[in-house]
CSV table of C-alpha atoms and ligand atoms in Angstrom, one decimal:
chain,number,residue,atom,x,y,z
A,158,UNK,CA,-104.3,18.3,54.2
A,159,UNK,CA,-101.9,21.3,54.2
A,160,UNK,CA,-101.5,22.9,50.9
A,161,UNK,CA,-97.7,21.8,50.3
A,162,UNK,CA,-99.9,18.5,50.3
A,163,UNK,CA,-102.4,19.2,48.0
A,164,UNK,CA,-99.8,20.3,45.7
A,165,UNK,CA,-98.2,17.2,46.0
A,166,UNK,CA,-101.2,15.2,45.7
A,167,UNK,CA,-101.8,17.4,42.4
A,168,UNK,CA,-98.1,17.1,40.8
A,169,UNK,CA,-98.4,13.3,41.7
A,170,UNK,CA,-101.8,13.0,39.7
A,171,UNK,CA,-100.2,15.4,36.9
A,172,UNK,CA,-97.3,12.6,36.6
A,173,UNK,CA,-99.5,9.9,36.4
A,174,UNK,CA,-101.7,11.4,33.6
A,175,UNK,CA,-98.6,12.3,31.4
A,176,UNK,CA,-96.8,8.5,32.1
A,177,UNK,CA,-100.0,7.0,31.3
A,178,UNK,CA,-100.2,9.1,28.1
A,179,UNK,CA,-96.7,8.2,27.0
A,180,UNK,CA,-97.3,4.7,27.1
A,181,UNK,CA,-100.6,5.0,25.3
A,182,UNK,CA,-98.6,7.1,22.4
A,183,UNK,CA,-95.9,4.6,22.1
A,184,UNK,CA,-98.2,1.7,22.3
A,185,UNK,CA,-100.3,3.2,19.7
A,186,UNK,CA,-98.5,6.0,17.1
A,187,UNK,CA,-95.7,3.8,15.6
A,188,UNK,CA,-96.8,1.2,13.9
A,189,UNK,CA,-99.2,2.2,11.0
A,190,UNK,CA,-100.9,-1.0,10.7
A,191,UNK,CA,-104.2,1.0,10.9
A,192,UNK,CA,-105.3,4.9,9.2
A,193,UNK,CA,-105.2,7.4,11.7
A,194,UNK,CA,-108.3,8.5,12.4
A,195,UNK,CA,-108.1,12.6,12.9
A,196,UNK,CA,-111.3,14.6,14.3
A,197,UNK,CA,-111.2,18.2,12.9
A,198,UNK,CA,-113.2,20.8,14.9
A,199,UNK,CA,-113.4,24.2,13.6
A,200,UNK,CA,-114.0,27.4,15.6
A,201,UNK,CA,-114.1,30.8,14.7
A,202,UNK,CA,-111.3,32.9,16.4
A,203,UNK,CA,-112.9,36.0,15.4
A,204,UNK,CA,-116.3,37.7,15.3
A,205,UNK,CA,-116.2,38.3,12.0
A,206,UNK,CA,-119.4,37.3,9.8
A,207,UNK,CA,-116.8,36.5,7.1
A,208,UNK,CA,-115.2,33.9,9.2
A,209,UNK,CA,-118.8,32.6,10.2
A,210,UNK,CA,-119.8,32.6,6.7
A,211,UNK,CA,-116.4,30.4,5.6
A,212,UNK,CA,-116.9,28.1,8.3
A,213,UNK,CA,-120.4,27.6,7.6
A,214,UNK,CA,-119.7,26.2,3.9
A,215,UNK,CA,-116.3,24.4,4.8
A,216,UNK,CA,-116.6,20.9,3.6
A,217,UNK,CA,-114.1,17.4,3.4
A,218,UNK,CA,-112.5,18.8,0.3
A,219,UNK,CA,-111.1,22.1,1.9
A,220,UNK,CA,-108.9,19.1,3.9
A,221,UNK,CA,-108.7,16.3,1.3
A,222,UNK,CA,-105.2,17.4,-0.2
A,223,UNK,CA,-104.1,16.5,3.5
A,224,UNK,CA,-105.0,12.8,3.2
A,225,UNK,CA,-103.8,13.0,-0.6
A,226,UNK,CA,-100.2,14.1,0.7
A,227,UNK,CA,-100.0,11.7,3.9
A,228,UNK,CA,-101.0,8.7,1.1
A,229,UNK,CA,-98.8,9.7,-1.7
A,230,UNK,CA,-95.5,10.4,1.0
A,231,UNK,CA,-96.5,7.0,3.1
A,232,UNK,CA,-96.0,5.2,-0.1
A,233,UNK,CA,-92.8,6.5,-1.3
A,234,UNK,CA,-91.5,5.3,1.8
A,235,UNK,CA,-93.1,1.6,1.2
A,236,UNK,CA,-95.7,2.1,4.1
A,237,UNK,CA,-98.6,-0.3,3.0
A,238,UNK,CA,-101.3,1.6,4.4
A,239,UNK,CA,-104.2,2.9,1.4
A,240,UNK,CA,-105.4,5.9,3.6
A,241,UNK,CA,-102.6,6.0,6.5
A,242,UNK,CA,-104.2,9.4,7.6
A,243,UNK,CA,-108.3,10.1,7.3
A,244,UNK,CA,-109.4,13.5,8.4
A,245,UNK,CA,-112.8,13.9,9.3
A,246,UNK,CA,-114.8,17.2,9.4
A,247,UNK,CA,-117.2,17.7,12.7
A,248,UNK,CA,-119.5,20.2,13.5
A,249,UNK,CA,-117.7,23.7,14.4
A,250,UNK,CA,-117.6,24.1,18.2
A,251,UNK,CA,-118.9,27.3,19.9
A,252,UNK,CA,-116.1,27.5,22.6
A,253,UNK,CA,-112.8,27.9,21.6
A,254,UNK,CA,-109.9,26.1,23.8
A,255,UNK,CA,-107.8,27.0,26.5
A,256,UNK,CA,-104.7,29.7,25.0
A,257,UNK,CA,-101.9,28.6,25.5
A,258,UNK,CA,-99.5,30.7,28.4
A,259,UNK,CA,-97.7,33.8,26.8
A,260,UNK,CA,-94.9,32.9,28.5
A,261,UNK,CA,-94.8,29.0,29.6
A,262,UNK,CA,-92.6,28.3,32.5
A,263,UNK,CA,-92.4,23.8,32.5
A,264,UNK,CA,-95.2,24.1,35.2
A,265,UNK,CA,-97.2,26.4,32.6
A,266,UNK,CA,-97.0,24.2,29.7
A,267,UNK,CA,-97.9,21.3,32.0
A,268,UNK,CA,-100.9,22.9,33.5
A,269,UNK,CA,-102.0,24.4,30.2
A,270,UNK,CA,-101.6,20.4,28.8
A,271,UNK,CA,-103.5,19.3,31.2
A,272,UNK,CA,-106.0,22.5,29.9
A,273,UNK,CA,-106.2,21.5,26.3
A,274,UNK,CA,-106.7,17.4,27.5
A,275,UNK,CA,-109.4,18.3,29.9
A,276,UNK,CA,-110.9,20.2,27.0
A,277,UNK,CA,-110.4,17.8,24.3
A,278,UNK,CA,-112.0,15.5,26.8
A,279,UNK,CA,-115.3,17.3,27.3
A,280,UNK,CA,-116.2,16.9,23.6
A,281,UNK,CA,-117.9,13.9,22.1
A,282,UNK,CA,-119.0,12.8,19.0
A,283,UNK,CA,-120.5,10.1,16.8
A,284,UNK,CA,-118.8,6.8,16.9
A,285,UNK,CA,-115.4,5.8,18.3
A,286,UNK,CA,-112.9,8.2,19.7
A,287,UNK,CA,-110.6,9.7,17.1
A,288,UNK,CA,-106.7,8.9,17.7
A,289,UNK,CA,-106.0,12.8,17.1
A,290,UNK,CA,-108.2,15.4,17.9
A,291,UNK,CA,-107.1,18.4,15.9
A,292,UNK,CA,-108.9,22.3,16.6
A,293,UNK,CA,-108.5,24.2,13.7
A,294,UNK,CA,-109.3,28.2,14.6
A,295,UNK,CA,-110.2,30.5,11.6
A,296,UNK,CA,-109.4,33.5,11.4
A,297,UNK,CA,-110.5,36.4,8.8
A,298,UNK,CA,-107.1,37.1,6.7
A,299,UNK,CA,-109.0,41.1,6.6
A,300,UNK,CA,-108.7,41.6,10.1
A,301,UNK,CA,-105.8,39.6,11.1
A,302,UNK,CA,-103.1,38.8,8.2
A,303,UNK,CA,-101.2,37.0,10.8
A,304,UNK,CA,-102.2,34.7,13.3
A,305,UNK,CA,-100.6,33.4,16.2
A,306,UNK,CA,-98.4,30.4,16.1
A,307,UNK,CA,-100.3,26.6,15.6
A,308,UNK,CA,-98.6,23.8,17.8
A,309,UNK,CA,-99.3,20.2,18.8
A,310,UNK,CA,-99.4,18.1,22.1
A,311,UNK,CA,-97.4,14.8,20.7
A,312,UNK,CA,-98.8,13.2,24.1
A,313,UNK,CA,-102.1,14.0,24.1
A,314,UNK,CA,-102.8,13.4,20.5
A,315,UNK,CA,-103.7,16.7,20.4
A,316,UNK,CA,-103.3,19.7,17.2
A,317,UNK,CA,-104.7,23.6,17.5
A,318,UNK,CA,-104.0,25.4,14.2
A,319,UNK,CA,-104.5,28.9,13.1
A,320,UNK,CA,-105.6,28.9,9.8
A,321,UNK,CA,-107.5,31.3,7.6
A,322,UNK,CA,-111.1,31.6,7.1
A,323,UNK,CA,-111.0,31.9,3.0
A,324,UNK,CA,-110.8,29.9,-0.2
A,325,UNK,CA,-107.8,31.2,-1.2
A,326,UNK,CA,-105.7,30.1,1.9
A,327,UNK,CA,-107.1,26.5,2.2
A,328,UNK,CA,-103.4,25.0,0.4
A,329,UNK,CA,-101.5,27.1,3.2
A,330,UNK,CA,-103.9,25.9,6.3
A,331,UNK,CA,-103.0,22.5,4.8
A,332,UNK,CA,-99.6,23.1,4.9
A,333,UNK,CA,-99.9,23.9,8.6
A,334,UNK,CA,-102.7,21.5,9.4
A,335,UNK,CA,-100.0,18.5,7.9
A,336,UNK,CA,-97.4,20.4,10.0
A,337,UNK,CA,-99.2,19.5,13.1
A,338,UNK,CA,-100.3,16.1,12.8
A,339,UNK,CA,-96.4,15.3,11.7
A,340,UNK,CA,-95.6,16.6,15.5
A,341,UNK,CA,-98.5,14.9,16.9
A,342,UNK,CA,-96.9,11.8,14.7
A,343,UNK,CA,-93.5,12.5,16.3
A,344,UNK,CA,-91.6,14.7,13.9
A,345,UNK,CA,-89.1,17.6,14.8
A,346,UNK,CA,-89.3,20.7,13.4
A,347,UNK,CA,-86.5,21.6,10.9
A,348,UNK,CA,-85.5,25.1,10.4
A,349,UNK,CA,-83.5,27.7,12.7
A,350,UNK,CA,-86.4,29.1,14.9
A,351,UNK,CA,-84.3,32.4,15.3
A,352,UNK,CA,-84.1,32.9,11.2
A,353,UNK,CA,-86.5,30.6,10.0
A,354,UNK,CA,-83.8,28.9,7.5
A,355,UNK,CA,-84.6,25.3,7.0
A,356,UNK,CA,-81.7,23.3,8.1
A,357,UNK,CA,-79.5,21.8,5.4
A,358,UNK,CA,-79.4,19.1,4.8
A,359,UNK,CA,-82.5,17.4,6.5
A,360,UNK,CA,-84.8,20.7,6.2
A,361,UNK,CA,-84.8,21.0,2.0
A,362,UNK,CA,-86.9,19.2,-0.1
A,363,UNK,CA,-84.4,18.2,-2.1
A,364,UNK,CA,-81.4,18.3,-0.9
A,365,UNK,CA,-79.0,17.4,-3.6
A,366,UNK,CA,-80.5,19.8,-6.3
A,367,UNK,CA,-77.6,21.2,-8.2
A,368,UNK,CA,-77.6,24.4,-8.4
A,369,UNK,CA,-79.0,24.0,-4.9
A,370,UNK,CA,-81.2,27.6,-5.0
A,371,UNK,CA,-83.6,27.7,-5.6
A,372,UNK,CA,-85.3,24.4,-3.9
A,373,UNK,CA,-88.8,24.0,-5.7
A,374,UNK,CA,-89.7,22.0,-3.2
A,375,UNK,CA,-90.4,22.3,0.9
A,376,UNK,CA,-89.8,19.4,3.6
A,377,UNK,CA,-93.1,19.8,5.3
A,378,UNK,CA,-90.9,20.1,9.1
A,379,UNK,CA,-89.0,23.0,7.9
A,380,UNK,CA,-92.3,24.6,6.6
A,381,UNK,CA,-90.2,27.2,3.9
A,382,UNK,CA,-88.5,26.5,0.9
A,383,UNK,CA,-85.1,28.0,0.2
A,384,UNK,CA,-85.2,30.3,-2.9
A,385,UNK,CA,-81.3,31.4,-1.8
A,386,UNK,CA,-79.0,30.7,1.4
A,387,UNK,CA,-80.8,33.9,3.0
A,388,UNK,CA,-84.5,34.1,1.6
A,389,UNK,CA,-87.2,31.5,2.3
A,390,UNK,CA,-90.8,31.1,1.0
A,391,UNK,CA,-93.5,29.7,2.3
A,392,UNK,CA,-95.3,27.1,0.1
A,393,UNK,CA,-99.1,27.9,-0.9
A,394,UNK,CA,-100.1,24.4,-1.2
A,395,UNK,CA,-98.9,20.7,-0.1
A,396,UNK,CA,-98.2,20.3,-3.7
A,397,UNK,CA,-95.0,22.1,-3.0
A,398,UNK,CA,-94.0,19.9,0.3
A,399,UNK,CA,-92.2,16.4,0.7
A,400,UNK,CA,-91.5,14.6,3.9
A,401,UNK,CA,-87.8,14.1,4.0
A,402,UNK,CA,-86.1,11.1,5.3
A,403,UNK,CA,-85.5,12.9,8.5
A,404,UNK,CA,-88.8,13.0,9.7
A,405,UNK,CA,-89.9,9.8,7.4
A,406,UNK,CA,-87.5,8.2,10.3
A,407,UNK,CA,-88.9,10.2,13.3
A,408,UNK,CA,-92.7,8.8,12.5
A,409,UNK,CA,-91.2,5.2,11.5
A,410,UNK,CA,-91.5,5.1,8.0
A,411,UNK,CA,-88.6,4.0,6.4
A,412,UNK,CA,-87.7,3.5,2.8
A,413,UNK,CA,-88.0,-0.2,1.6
B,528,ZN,ZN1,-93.5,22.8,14.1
């Protein structure tokens, strides 16, 4: 074969992989008849002991307030699911996955897609595959008190979070780890990515809070609360998130 052939053969194969993944999503992510089961894998970013240390002791309760808020927010909305989301803690993985391209042309996120699935593939564990496979990567907040941006592969079923390897920050990695799986589910995110501003109305917790600043409350999509029309804070803990109607809509729940 000549290699304009093998690169067709290849895109051709690519397709396929990414059809057959839509189909699955669609058959599968919209009608929360069943709980979504969610693999969590941690892995250290860093070589930090401290981030070793943290990882080593992390247990279900560093990611219960996750389930807590999917529950409480599916049944506002009337979905009649008891656990709609379960999150279950495996063992941490030695090899972290693929990073994603600095710079991702279509053909770069594709290939990097395709990266991440290969990945997600090669790991097994106990019992039936999970419907979401989500890496969480800890970092120690003394070396790095940012980290890079978490993001989710909506076909693919697939999360990778940066979150922080300390007690302290577990409400904020939920905030992001929620984040995720809300893409995974099909949400949109809602604030200006050049500003940050959550978008009014659909990004504000509450929306028709008069005065309107400060909002005391974050829609989970936006990920900030508005404290004025030009300063935005980033909730500590789920406690301090909703899911609007806007993205209550986008995952099909709807209000009764
Ligand atoms: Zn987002």
């Amino acid at each position: 074969m000549t290699w304009k052939a093998v690169r067709i053969a290849l895109l051709l194969v690519v397709l396929a992989v990414v059809a057959s993944d839509a189909w699955f999503e669609r058959a599968r992510s919209v009608s929360w008849r069943v709980t979504f089961d969610v693999a969590v894998y941690p892995i250290a970013a860093d070589d930090s002991p401290a981030t070793r240390a943290y990882i080593a002791t992390l247990g279900h309760a560093a990611l219960a307030p996750v389930e807590v808020f999917f529950r409480d927010a599916a049944r506002a909305y009337g979905v009649p699911l008891a656990e709609p989301v379960h999150l279950g803690l495996q063992p941490p993985l030695a090899t972290p996955p693929p990073a994603p391209p600095a710079d991702p042309g279509p053909l770069g996120a594709l290939w990097w897609h395709l990266r991440m699935r290969v990945y997600a593939a090669g790991i097994h564990g106990a019992g039936p595959a999970p419907h979401v496979r989500l890496f969480v990567l800890y970092h120690d907040p003394a070396q790095s008190p940012r980290v890079p941006h978490s993001l989710a592969l909506r076909k693919g079923q697939i999360g990778l979070v940066h979150a922080f390897a300390h007690d302290d920050l577990e409400g904020s990695n939920d905030v992001v780890i929620a984040h995720e799986l809300l893409h995974v589910f099909g949400a949109s995110d809602k604030y200006d990515p050049a500003t940050n501003a959550p978008r009014f109305p659909e990004g504000y917790g509450e929306p028709e809070l008069l005065p309107r600043y400060p909002q005391r409350l974050a829609e989970i999509m936006a990920g900030r609360r508005a404290m004025s029309a030009t300063e935005f804070e980033t909730p500590v803990s789920l406690a301090d998130c909703v899911i609007g109607p806007a993205t209550a809509a986008e995952i099909h729940w709807a209000r009764p």
